[in-house]
Amino acid sequence: DEKIVYATNDEKIRDWNLWMLNTADGSKQKLTADSEKQNDFPTISPDKKTIYFLSDRNKQSRIWRINADGSNPQQITFGEDETHHFPQISHDGNHLYFIIKSGRSSTIGRKSLNENSVQELSGKTNYTAGNFLSLSPDGKLLAFQNINFQTKSEPENLKLQIALLSTENPQDVQLKEI
């Protein structure tokens, strides 16, 4: 629809907000307005009616959604002693993927938007989802940065890898060193 949704910050009041740019006429619309809060990493639903994003408006990073015009904000993910990051919506709009971080560990969550249930795809495995999550256009693969600690007491042994996780068979993970 010739529109781009993005996040940017205002350093004067230390907040990150979502904006929509209409590339046809150059007009901009502010979608979120939370002073001293973080609202970023937007992803658009396939029907273009809903925007999912990260927000810390309730003091912990969770996934929220708003209508495409910025109305009707709703918290989508919940939990204790954890934060949620990098939302990705499935191509059919039925699932929300995100990274769940708790301490030094993290997993990939898949929330069924129809049943309102969350499944941890990665569970207790030998990979740790890091600083991004990207869903392939066909919805079959999730790419993320894998943080591989060879020795936890020696941070210099930290090795970065790109991991590809199958959404159909989460035990199928390919690791590529970078």
Tab-separated table of N, CA and C in Angstrom:
chain	number	residue	atom	x	y	z
A	1	ASP	N	0.814	-1.201	0.000
A	1	ASP	CA	0.000	0.000	0.000
A	1	ASP	C	0.852	1.257	0.000
A	2	GLU	N	2.114	1.132	-0.391
A	2	GLU	CA	3.043	2.261	-0.435
A	2	GLU	C	3.240	2.914	0.927
A	3	LYS	N	3.174	2.096	1.986
A	3	LYS	CA	3.388	2.607	3.338
A	3	LYS	C	4.498	1.802	4.005
A	4	ILE	N	5.261	2.490	4.847
A	4	ILE	CA	6.352	1.858	5.591
A	4	ILE	C	6.122	2.139	7.067
A	5	VAL	N	6.181	1.096	7.888
A	5	VAL	CA	6.096	1.256	9.339
A	5	VAL	C	7.504	1.088	9.893
A	6	TYR	N	7.916	2.019	10.746
A	6	TYR	CA	9.264	1.990	11.290
A	6	TYR	C	9.265	2.547	12.706
A	7	ALA	N	10.377	2.330	13.406
A	7	ALA	CA	10.559	2.867	14.764
A	7	ALA	C	11.686	3.883	14.719
A	8	THR	N	11.520	4.949	15.487
A	8	THR	CA	12.578	5.946	15.619
A	8	THR	C	12.491	6.556	17.014
A	9	ASN	N	13.568	7.188	17.450
A	9	ASN	CA	13.559	7.736	18.802
A	9	ASN	C	13.658	9.252	18.797
A	10	ASP	N	13.202	9.818	19.884
A	10	ASP	CA	13.322	11.248	20.143
A	10	ASP	C	14.232	11.360	21.357
A	11	GLU	N	15.478	11.762	21.121
A	11	GLU	CA	16.466	11.802	22.211
A	11	GLU	C	16.127	12.804	23.296
A	12	LYS	N	15.323	13.815	22.988
A	12	LYS	CA	14.969	14.817	23.987
A	12	LYS	C	14.142	14.211	25.116
A	13	ILE	N	13.237	13.293	24.770
A	13	ILE	CA	12.398	12.691	25.809
A	13	ILE	C	12.665	11.196	25.970
A	14	ARG	N	13.675	10.704	25.303
A	14	ARG	CA	14.131	9.310	25.432
A	14	ARG	C	13.029	8.279	25.209
A	15	ASP	N	12.346	8.375	24.102
A	15	ASP	CA	11.357	7.364	23.784
A	15	ASP	C	11.517	6.895	22.345
A	16	TRP	N	11.116	5.669	22.105
A	16	TRP	CA	11.081	5.073	20.776
A	16	TRP	C	9.620	4.872	20.433
A	17	ASN	N	9.220	5.311	19.262
A	17	ASN	CA	7.834	5.144	18.842
A	17	ASN	C	7.739	4.646	17.417
A	18	LEU	N	6.577	4.104	17.098
A	18	LEU	CA	6.299	3.625	15.755
A	18	LEU	C	5.662	4.734	14.939
A	19	TRP	N	6.052	4.783	13.686
A	19	TRP	CA	5.535	5.756	12.740
A	19	TRP	C	5.156	5.025	11.452
A	20	MET	N	4.244	5.626	10.695
A	20	MET	CA	3.917	5.120	9.377
A	20	MET	C	4.197	6.230	8.367
A	21	LEU	N	4.963	5.885	7.336
A	21	LEU	CA	5.283	6.808	6.262
A	21	LEU	C	4.507	6.405	5.026
A	22	ASN	N	3.770	7.335	4.464
A	22	ASN	CA	3.076	7.113	3.200
A	22	ASN	C	4.033	7.574	2.111
A	23	THR	N	4.591	6.630	1.362
A	23	THR	CA	5.599	6.982	0.367
A	23	THR	C	4.994	7.716	-0.829
A	24	ALA	N	3.695	7.595	-1.026
A	24	ALA	CA	3.046	8.263	-2.156
A	24	ALA	C	3.051	9.781	-1.991
A	25	ASP	N	2.789	10.252	-0.761
A	25	ASP	CA	2.713	11.711	-0.572
A	25	ASP	C	3.695	12.239	0.480
A	26	GLY	N	4.469	11.347	1.109
A	26	GLY	CA	5.463	11.772	2.096
A	26	GLY	C	4.910	12.081	3.474
A	27	SER	N	3.613	11.884	3.682
A	27	SER	CA	3.024	12.174	4.995
A	27	SER	C	3.432	11.111	6.010
A	28	LYS	N	3.483	11.520	7.289
A	28	LYS	CA	3.852	10.621	8.384
A	28	LYS	C	2.754	10.632	9.430
A	29	GLN	N	2.585	9.474	10.071
A	29	GLN	CA	1.609	9.357	11.151
A	29	GLN	C	2.282	8.644	12.323
A	30	LYS	N	2.249	9.256	13.503
A	30	LYS	CA	2.788	8.628	14.705
A	30	LYS	C	1.766	7.615	15.202
A	31	LEU	N	2.209	6.377	15.404
A	31	LEU	CA	1.300	5.294	15.791
A	31	LEU	C	1.297	5.018	17.290
A	32	THR	N	2.413	5.285	17.961
A	32	THR	CA	2.492	5.116	19.413
A	32	THR	C	3.005	6.411	20.012
A	33	ALA	N	2.660	6.669	21.256
A	33	ALA	CA	3.080	7.913	21.903
A	33	ALA	C	3.279	7.677	23.388
A	34	ASP	N	4.369	7.023	23.739
A	34	ASP	CA	4.648	6.703	25.132
A	34	ASP	C	5.947	7.353	25.560
A	35	SER	N	5.868	8.420	26.327
A	35	SER	CA	7.041	9.131	26.786
A	35	SER	C	7.935	8.223	27.622
A	36	GLU	N	9.221	8.250	27.289
A	36	GLU	CA	10.249	7.472	27.975
A	36	GLU	C	9.982	5.970	27.948
A	37	LYS	N	9.379	5.494	26.862
A	37	LYS	CA	9.134	4.062	26.672
A	37	LYS	C	9.745	3.624	25.358
A	38	GLN	N	9.854	2.316	25.195
A	38	GLN	CA	10.389	1.746	23.971
A	38	GLN	C	9.269	1.027	23.225
A	39	ASN	N	9.047	1.412	22.000
A	39	ASN	CA	8.114	0.751	21.096
A	39	ASN	C	8.872	0.567	19.788
A	40	ASP	N	9.291	-0.654	19.476
A	40	ASP	CA	10.058	-0.858	18.253
A	40	ASP	C	9.925	-2.277	17.727
A	41	PHE	N	10.679	-2.594	16.709
A	41	PHE	CA	10.657	-3.879	16.009
A	41	PHE	C	9.256	-4.229	15.497
A	42	PRO	N	8.662	-3.332	14.698
A	42	PRO	CA	7.312	-3.614	14.186
A	42	PRO	C	7.320	-4.693	13.110
A	43	THR	N	6.244	-5.462	13.070
A	43	THR	CA	5.993	-6.428	12.002
A	43	THR	C	4.501	-6.359	11.681
A	44	ILE	N	4.172	-6.434	10.427
A	44	ILE	CA	2.809	-6.219	9.955
A	44	ILE	C	2.139	-7.559	9.676
A	45	SER	N	0.860	-7.664	10.055
A	45	SER	CA	0.098	-8.876	9.755
A	45	SER	C	-0.111	-8.987	8.244
A	46	PRO	N	-0.294	-10.203	7.739
A	46	PRO	CA	-0.468	-10.385	6.290
A	46	PRO	C	-1.643	-9.588	5.703
A	47	ASP	N	-2.685	-9.371	6.480
A	47	ASP	CA	-3.827	-8.600	5.971
A	47	ASP	C	-3.618	-7.091	6.105
A	48	LYS	N	-2.461	-6.684	6.649
A	48	LYS	CA	-2.057	-5.283	6.816
A	48	LYS	C	-2.965	-4.491	7.767
A	49	LYS	N	-3.743	-5.178	8.585
A	49	LYS	CA	-4.652	-4.501	9.514
A	49	LYS	C	-4.075	-4.340	10.915
A	50	THR	N	-3.027	-5.124	11.233
A	50	THR	CA	-2.484	-5.163	12.590
A	50	THR	C	-0.969	-5.038	12.558
A	51	ILE	N	-0.423	-4.327	13.545
A	51	ILE	CA	1.019	-4.191	13.700
A	51	ILE	C	1.400	-4.789	15.050
A	52	TYR	N	2.330	-5.733	15.038
A	52	TYR	CA	2.869	-6.323	16.261
A	52	TYR	C	4.214	-5.666	16.515
A	53	PHE	N	4.552	-5.439	17.791
A	53	PHE	CA	5.784	-4.738	18.107
A	53	PHE	C	6.194	-5.015	19.546
A	54	LEU	N	7.439	-4.673	19.854
A	54	LEU	CA	7.990	-4.788	21.198
A	54	LEU	C	7.688	-3.503	21.948
A	55	SER	N	7.246	-3.612	23.197
A	55	SER	CA	7.039	-2.429	24.031
A	55	SER	C	7.379	-2.758	25.477
A	56	ASP	N	7.922	-1.765	26.182
A	56	ASP	CA	8.196	-1.925	27.611
A	56	ASP	C	7.277	-1.022	28.434
A	57	ARG	N	6.100	-0.724	27.910
A	57	ARG	CA	5.178	0.196	28.591
A	57	ARG	C	4.690	-0.334	29.932
A	58	ASN	N	4.799	-1.621	30.183
A	58	ASN	CA	4.452	-2.182	31.494
A	58	ASN	C	5.699	-2.604	32.259
A	59	LYS	N	6.806	-1.923	32.004
A	59	LYS	CA	8.083	-2.093	32.701
A	59	LYS	C	8.887	-3.310	32.273
A	60	GLN	N	8.322	-4.234	31.509
A	60	GLN	CA	9.077	-5.362	30.963
A	60	GLN	C	8.764	-5.483	29.485
A	61	SER	N	9.761	-5.876	28.700
A	61	SER	CA	9.575	-6.006	27.258
A	61	SER	C	8.606	-7.139	26.948
A	62	ARG	N	7.527	-6.778	26.277
A	62	ARG	CA	6.495	-7.732	25.859
A	62	ARG	C	6.083	-7.376	24.431
A	63	ILE	N	5.362	-8.287	23.810
A	63	ILE	CA	4.850	-8.044	22.472
A	63	ILE	C	3.439	-7.485	22.593
A	64	TRP	N	3.203	-6.419	21.860
A	64	TRP	CA	1.910	-5.746	21.813
A	64	TRP	C	1.433	-5.719	20.375
A	65	ARG	N	0.169	-5.364	20.199
A	65	ARG	CA	-0.345	-5.132	18.856
A	65	ARG	C	-1.254	-3.912	18.868
A	66	ILE	N	-1.309	-3.268	17.709
A	66	ILE	CA	-2.204	-2.137	17.499
A	66	ILE	C	-2.838	-2.305	16.116
A	67	ASN	N	-3.946	-1.621	15.912
A	67	ASN	CA	-4.512	-1.547	14.579
A	67	ASN	C	-3.572	-0.720	13.711
A	68	ALA	N	-3.684	-0.849	12.400
A	68	ALA	CA	-2.777	-0.157	11.480
A	68	ALA	C	-2.835	1.360	11.617
A	69	ASP	N	-3.899	1.898	12.200
A	69	ASP	CA	-3.998	3.348	12.415
A	69	ASP	C	-3.463	3.764	13.787
A	70	GLY	N	-2.936	2.809	14.570
A	70	GLY	CA	-2.374	3.099	15.892
A	70	GLY	C	-3.362	2.935	17.031
A	71	SER	N	-4.593	2.615	16.735
A	71	SER	CA	-5.615	2.486	17.778
A	71	SER	C	-5.610	1.092	18.406
A	72	ASN	N	-6.286	0.983	19.534
A	72	ASN	CA	-6.551	-0.283	20.216
A	72	ASN	C	-5.285	-1.059	20.613
A	73	PRO	N	-4.376	-0.473	21.387
A	73	PRO	CA	-3.188	-1.222	21.823
A	73	PRO	C	-3.572	-2.358	22.770
A	74	GLN	N	-2.988	-3.544	22.526
A	74	GLN	CA	-3.252	-4.716	23.371
A	74	GLN	C	-1.960	-5.473	23.603
A	75	GLN	N	-1.717	-5.845	24.855
A	75	GLN	CA	-0.568	-6.686	25.173
A	75	GLN	C	-0.885	-8.096	24.708
A	76	ILE	N	0.083	-8.733	24.023
A	76	ILE	CA	-0.125	-10.063	23.444
A	76	ILE	C	0.616	-11.149	24.214
A	77	THR	N	1.822	-10.856	24.701
A	77	THR	CA	2.580	-11.876	25.436
A	77	THR	C	2.699	-11.486	26.904
A	78	PHE	N	2.778	-12.501	27.739
A	78	PHE	CA	2.836	-12.322	29.186
A	78	PHE	C	3.868	-13.301	29.748
A	79	GLY	N	4.295	-13.102	30.974
A	79	GLY	CA	5.237	-14.013	31.608
A	79	GLY	C	5.874	-13.347	32.805
A	80	GLU	N	6.572	-14.151	33.595
A	80	GLU	CA	7.265	-13.636	34.764
A	80	GLU	C	8.756	-13.889	34.620
A	81	ASP	N	9.570	-12.945	35.085
A	81	ASP	CA	11.026	-13.073	35.081
A	81	ASP	C	11.583	-13.377	33.699
A	82	GLU	N	10.984	-12.782	32.664
A	82	GLU	CA	11.466	-12.965	31.309
A	82	GLU	C	11.070	-11.746	30.479
A	83	THR	N	11.742	-11.581	29.355
A	83	THR	CA	11.388	-10.526	28.417
A	83	THR	C	11.144	-11.157	27.050
A	84	HIS	N	10.417	-10.458	26.199
A	84	HIS	CA	10.063	-10.964	24.879
A	84	HIS	C	10.554	-9.983	23.819
A	85	HIS	N	11.090	-10.509	22.719
A	85	HIS	CA	11.750	-9.672	21.722
A	85	HIS	C	11.493	-10.163	20.303
A	86	PHE	N	11.683	-9.262	19.335
A	86	PHE	CA	11.752	-9.544	17.905
A	86	PHE	C	10.539	-10.306	17.352
A	87	PRO	N	9.348	-9.727	17.432
A	87	PRO	CA	8.158	-10.420	16.943
A	87	PRO	C	8.187	-10.655	15.428
A	88	GLN	N	7.658	-11.787	15.037
A	88	GLN	CA	7.484	-12.140	13.628
A	88	GLN	C	6.124	-12.822	13.501
A	89	ILE	N	5.324	-12.414	12.533
A	89	ILE	CA	3.999	-12.986	12.345
A	89	ILE	C	4.045	-13.961	11.171
A	90	SER	N	3.382	-15.105	11.316
A	90	SER	CA	3.379	-16.105	10.248
A	90	SER	C	2.642	-15.585	9.024
A	91	HIS	N	2.944	-16.170	7.871
A	91	HIS	CA	2.352	-15.707	6.612
A	91	HIS	C	0.836	-15.900	6.561
A	92	ASP	N	0.297	-16.798	7.392
A	92	ASP	CA	-1.158	-16.989	7.448
A	92	ASP	C	-1.799	-16.179	8.587
A	93	GLY	N	-0.970	-15.501	9.384
A	93	GLY	CA	-1.480	-14.673	10.471
A	93	GLY	C	-1.931	-15.432	11.698
A	94	ASN	N	-1.676	-16.732	11.761
A	94	ASN	CA	-2.143	-17.558	12.875
A	94	ASN	C	-1.152	-17.671	14.027
A	95	HIS	N	0.140	-17.428	13.766
A	95	HIS	CA	1.158	-17.601	14.803
A	95	HIS	C	2.058	-16.378	14.906
A	96	LEU	N	2.455	-16.101	16.134
A	96	LEU	CA	3.421	-15.054	16.430
A	96	LEU	C	4.666	-15.739	16.976
A	97	TYR	N	5.806	-15.491	16.354
A	97	TYR	CA	7.082	-16.024	16.821
A	97	TYR	C	7.831	-14.893	17.517
A	98	PHE	N	8.587	-15.232	18.573
A	98	PHE	CA	9.352	-14.221	19.299
A	98	PHE	C	10.406	-14.913	20.150
A	99	ILE	N	11.394	-14.146	20.602
A	99	ILE	CA	12.437	-14.674	21.476
A	99	ILE	C	12.059	-14.380	22.915
A	100	ILE	N	12.145	-15.395	23.756
A	100	ILE	CA	11.887	-15.284	25.191
A	100	ILE	C	13.243	-15.327	25.887
A	101	LYS	N	13.602	-14.245	26.587
A	101	LYS	CA	14.888	-14.197	27.288
A	101	LYS	C	14.661	-14.228	28.796
A	102	SER	N	15.491	-15.037	29.465
A	102	SER	CA	15.456	-15.131	30.917
A	102	SER	C	16.883	-15.343	31.395
A	103	GLY	N	17.445	-14.316	32.028
A	103	GLY	CA	18.849	-14.407	32.444
A	103	GLY	C	19.741	-14.526	31.223
A	104	ARG	N	20.639	-15.515	31.223
A	104	ARG	CA	21.542	-15.738	30.090
A	104	ARG	C	20.993	-16.748	29.099
A	105	SER	N	19.787	-17.225	29.323
A	105	SER	CA	19.233	-18.200	28.385
A	105	SER	C	18.082	-17.578	27.604
A	106	SER	N	17.805	-18.152	26.465
A	106	SER	CA	16.672	-17.707	25.674
A	106	SER	C	16.135	-18.852	24.831
A	107	THR	N	14.882	-18.753	24.504
A	107	THR	CA	14.218	-19.744	23.662
A	107	THR	C	13.371	-19.008	22.633
A	108	ILE	N	12.881	-19.744	21.681
A	108	ILE	CA	11.978	-19.175	20.693
A	108	ILE	C	10.572	-19.626	21.032
A	109	GLY	N	9.675	-18.662	21.133
A	109	GLY	CA	8.283	-18.963	21.427
A	109	GLY	C	7.421	-18.854	20.182
A	110	ARG	N	6.380	-19.672	20.124
A	110	ARG	CA	5.381	-19.591	19.059
A	110	ARG	C	4.027	-19.492	19.743
A	111	LYS	N	3.374	-18.366	19.548
A	111	LYS	CA	2.062	-18.159	20.151
A	111	LYS	C	0.995	-18.386	19.095
A	112	SER	N	0.058	-19.264	19.404
A	112	SER	CA	-1.104	-19.447	18.543
A	112	SER	C	-2.049	-18.294	18.824
A	113	LEU	N	-2.311	-17.469	17.818
A	113	LEU	CA	-3.191	-16.325	18.010
A	113	LEU	C	-4.656	-16.744	18.041
A	114	ASN	N	-4.961	-17.938	17.561
A	114	ASN	CA	-6.332	-18.455	17.601
A	114	ASN	C	-6.654	-19.093	18.947
A	115	GLU	N	-5.695	-19.829	19.500
A	115	GLU	CA	-5.919	-20.553	20.757
A	115	GLU	C	-5.335	-19.838	21.964
A	116	ASN	N	-4.556	-18.777	21.742
A	116	ASN	CA	-3.941	-17.999	22.815
A	116	ASN	C	-3.009	-18.841	23.688
A	117	SER	N	-2.256	-19.748	23.044
A	117	SER	CA	-1.309	-20.589	23.781
A	117	SER	C	0.097	-20.367	23.241
A	118	VAL	N	1.108	-20.568	24.106
A	118	VAL	CA	2.503	-20.386	23.715
A	118	VAL	C	3.234	-21.710	23.831
A	119	GLN	N	4.011	-22.021	22.805
A	119	GLN	CA	4.854	-23.216	22.780
A	119	GLN	C	6.301	-22.761	22.638
A	120	GLU	N	7.200	-23.323	23.436
A	120	GLU	CA	8.627	-23.041	23.275
A	120	GLU	C	9.175	-23.990	22.232
A	121	LEU	N	9.617	-23.437	21.103
A	121	LEU	CA	10.112	-24.273	20.010
A	121	LEU	C	11.496	-24.819	20.270
A	122	SER	N	12.352	-24.002	20.879
A	122	SER	CA	13.735	-24.426	21.025
A	122	SER	C	13.997	-25.169	22.316
A	123	GLY	N	13.198	-24.951	23.341
A	123	GLY	CA	13.363	-25.678	24.596
A	123	GLY	C	14.789	-25.660	25.100
A	124	LYS	N	15.184	-26.716	25.771
A	124	LYS	CA	16.542	-26.838	26.311
A	124	LYS	C	17.416	-27.516	25.262
A	125	THR	N	18.063	-26.706	24.449
A	125	THR	CA	18.902	-27.225	23.373
A	125	THR	C	20.285	-26.616	23.473
A	126	ASN	N	21.110	-26.913	22.489
A	126	ASN	CA	22.475	-26.396	22.507
A	126	ASN	C	22.608	-25.096	21.722
A	127	TYR	N	21.523	-24.395	21.520
A	127	TYR	CA	21.604	-23.080	20.904
A	127	TYR	C	20.812	-22.069	21.723
A	128	THR	N	21.244	-20.800	21.614
A	128	THR	CA	20.634	-19.702	22.360
A	128	THR	C	20.307	-18.590	21.383
A	129	ALA	N	19.032	-18.303	21.205
A	129	ALA	CA	18.609	-17.246	20.282
A	129	ALA	C	19.078	-15.895	20.803
A	130	GLY	N	19.729	-15.142	19.920
A	130	GLY	CA	20.319	-13.865	20.321
A	130	GLY	C	19.541	-12.656	19.881
A	131	ASN	N	20.136	-11.862	18.994
A	131	ASN	CA	19.686	-10.497	18.769
A	131	ASN	C	18.817	-10.241	17.543
A	132	PHE	N	18.264	-11.213	16.925
A	132	PHE	CA	17.275	-10.983	15.887
A	132	PHE	C	16.512	-12.270	15.622
A	133	LEU	N	15.383	-12.130	14.984
A	133	LEU	CA	14.565	-13.269	14.564
A	133	LEU	C	13.928	-12.856	13.256
A	134	SER	N	14.018	-13.716	12.251
A	134	SER	CA	13.447	-13.404	10.944
A	134	SER	C	12.785	-14.650	10.383
A	135	LEU	N	11.545	-14.500	9.945
A	135	LEU	CA	10.760	-15.607	9.410
A	135	LEU	C	10.838	-15.591	7.890
A	136	SER	N	11.079	-16.748	7.287
A	136	SER	CA	11.135	-16.822	5.827
A	136	SER	C	9.750	-16.531	5.242
A	137	PRO	N	9.696	-16.044	4.004
A	137	PRO	CA	8.400	-15.703	3.393
A	137	PRO	C	7.402	-16.866	3.359
A	138	ASP	N	7.890	-18.094	3.229
A	138	ASP	CA	6.981	-19.244	3.201
A	138	ASP	C	6.626	-19.744	4.603
A	139	GLY	N	7.221	-19.145	5.639
A	139	GLY	CA	6.913	-19.500	7.016
A	139	GLY	C	7.528	-20.795	7.504
A	140	LYS	N	8.422	-21.383	6.743
A	140	LYS	CA	8.986	-22.686	7.109
A	140	LYS	C	10.267	-22.604	7.926
A	141	LEU	N	10.959	-21.461	7.882
A	141	LEU	CA	12.226	-21.326	8.602
A	141	LEU	C	12.273	-20.040	9.405
A	142	LEU	N	12.875	-20.137	10.578
A	142	LEU	CA	13.186	-18.972	11.400
A	142	LEU	C	14.701	-18.838	11.437
A	143	ALA	N	15.199	-17.652	11.127
A	143	ALA	CA	16.631	-17.388	11.227
A	143	ALA	C	16.859	-16.549	12.479
A	144	PHE	N	17.934	-16.847	13.187
A	144	PHE	CA	18.288	-16.065	14.369
A	144	PHE	C	19.778	-16.167	14.620
A	145	GLN	N	20.285	-15.235	15.413
A	145	GLN	CA	21.677	-15.276	15.820
A	145	GLN	C	21.790	-16.260	16.969
A	146	ASN	N	22.619	-17.268	16.790
A	146	ASN	CA	22.879	-18.228	17.857
A	146	ASN	C	24.122	-17.783	18.614
A	147	ILE	N	23.988	-17.688	19.923
A	147	ILE	CA	25.138	-17.356	20.761
A	147	ILE	C	25.621	-18.661	21.373
A	148	ASN	N	26.821	-19.066	20.997
A	148	ASN	CA	27.365	-20.344	21.416
A	148	ASN	C	28.532	-20.093	22.359
A	149	PHE	N	28.317	-20.337	23.648
A	149	PHE	CA	29.386	-20.193	24.626
A	149	PHE	C	30.135	-21.515	24.714
A	150	GLN	N	31.373	-21.530	24.250
A	150	GLN	CA	32.175	-22.751	24.359
A	150	GLN	C	32.510	-23.014	25.828
A	151	THR	N	32.882	-21.948	26.539
A	151	THR	CA	33.144	-22.033	27.963
A	151	THR	C	32.496	-20.821	28.608
A	152	LYS	N	31.516	-21.034	29.446
A	152	LYS	CA	30.765	-19.920	30.010
A	152	LYS	C	31.638	-18.967	30.823
A	153	SER	N	32.723	-19.446	31.393
A	153	SER	CA	33.567	-18.585	32.209
A	153	SER	C	34.536	-17.753	31.365
A	154	GLU	N	34.604	-18.012	30.055
A	154	GLU	CA	35.528	-17.289	29.187
A	154	GLU	C	34.768	-16.620	28.046
A	155	PRO	N	34.309	-15.348	28.238
A	155	PRO	CA	33.537	-14.658	27.209
A	155	PRO	C	34.277	-14.506	25.876
A	156	GLU	N	35.617	-14.540	25.905
A	156	GLU	CA	36.362	-14.418	24.655
A	156	GLU	C	36.140	-15.635	23.747
A	157	ASN	N	35.606	-16.716	24.297
A	157	ASN	CA	35.302	-17.904	23.500
A	157	ASN	C	33.897	-17.881	22.907
A	158	LEU	N	33.230	-16.740	23.006
A	158	LEU	CA	31.904	-16.583	22.439
A	158	LEU	C	31.989	-16.708	20.918
A	159	LYS	N	31.179	-17.588	20.335
A	159	LYS	CA	31.156	-17.763	18.889
A	159	LYS	C	29.767	-17.424	18.385
A	160	LEU	N	29.714	-16.607	17.325
A	160	LEU	CA	28.438	-16.222	16.756
A	160	LEU	C	28.116	-17.085	15.550
A	161	GLN	N	26.871	-17.461	15.463
A	161	GLN	CA	26.398	-18.294	14.370
A	161	GLN	C	25.014	-17.818	13.946
A	162	ILE	N	24.678	-18.080	12.694
A	162	ILE	CA	23.315	-17.907	12.225
A	162	ILE	C	22.678	-19.287	12.275
A	163	ALA	N	21.503	-19.358	12.880
A	163	ALA	CA	20.789	-20.624	12.985
A	163	ALA	C	19.516	-20.545	12.153
A	164	LEU	N	19.177	-21.653	11.524
A	164	LEU	CA	17.920	-21.790	10.798
A	164	LEU	C	17.132	-22.904	11.453
A	165	LEU	N	15.961	-22.560	11.995
A	165	LEU	CA	15.112	-23.512	12.700
A	165	LEU	C	13.873	-23.775	11.860
A	166	SER	N	13.542	-25.041	11.672
A	166	SER	CA	12.338	-25.415	10.936
A	166	SER	C	11.115	-25.203	11.826
A	167	THR	N	10.117	-24.452	11.342
A	167	THR	CA	8.898	-24.239	12.127
A	167	THR	C	8.032	-25.490	12.140
A	168	GLU	N	8.211	-26.374	11.163
A	168	GLU	CA	7.440	-27.618	11.102
A	168	GLU	C	8.065	-28.705	11.966
A	169	ASN	N	9.397	-28.688	12.082
A	169	ASN	CA	10.129	-29.653	12.895
A	169	ASN	C	11.213	-28.898	13.666
A	170	PRO	N	10.870	-28.309	14.828
A	170	PRO	CA	11.814	-27.449	15.556
A	170	PRO	C	13.116	-28.131	15.975
A	171	GLN	N	13.167	-29.460	15.951
A	171	GLN	CA	14.414	-30.152	16.282
A	171	GLN	C	15.419	-30.049	15.137
A	172	ASP	N	14.943	-29.666	13.950
A	172	ASP	CA	15.786	-29.517	12.779
A	172	ASP	C	16.364	-28.095	12.758
A	173	VAL	N	17.635	-27.979	13.174
A	173	VAL	CA	18.308	-26.688	13.236
A	173	VAL	C	19.628	-26.782	12.491
A	174	GLN	N	19.873	-25.836	11.607
A	174	GLN	CA	21.139	-25.759	10.892
A	174	GLN	C	21.920	-24.575	11.453
A	175	LEU	N	23.196	-24.775	11.763
A	175	LEU	CA	24.036	-23.713	12.313
A	175	LEU	C	25.137	-23.366	11.325
A	176	LYS	N	25.337	-22.064	11.095
A	176	LYS	CA	26.374	-21.568	10.192
A	176	LYS	C	27.198	-20.538	10.932
A	177	GLU	N	28.523	-20.765	11.045
A	177	GLU	CA	29.386	-19.792	11.739
A	177	GLU	C	29.567	-18.547	10.900
A	178	ILE	N	29.623	-17.384	11.601
A	178	ILE	CA	29.868	-16.120	10.918
A	178	ILE	C	31.140	-15.493	11.429
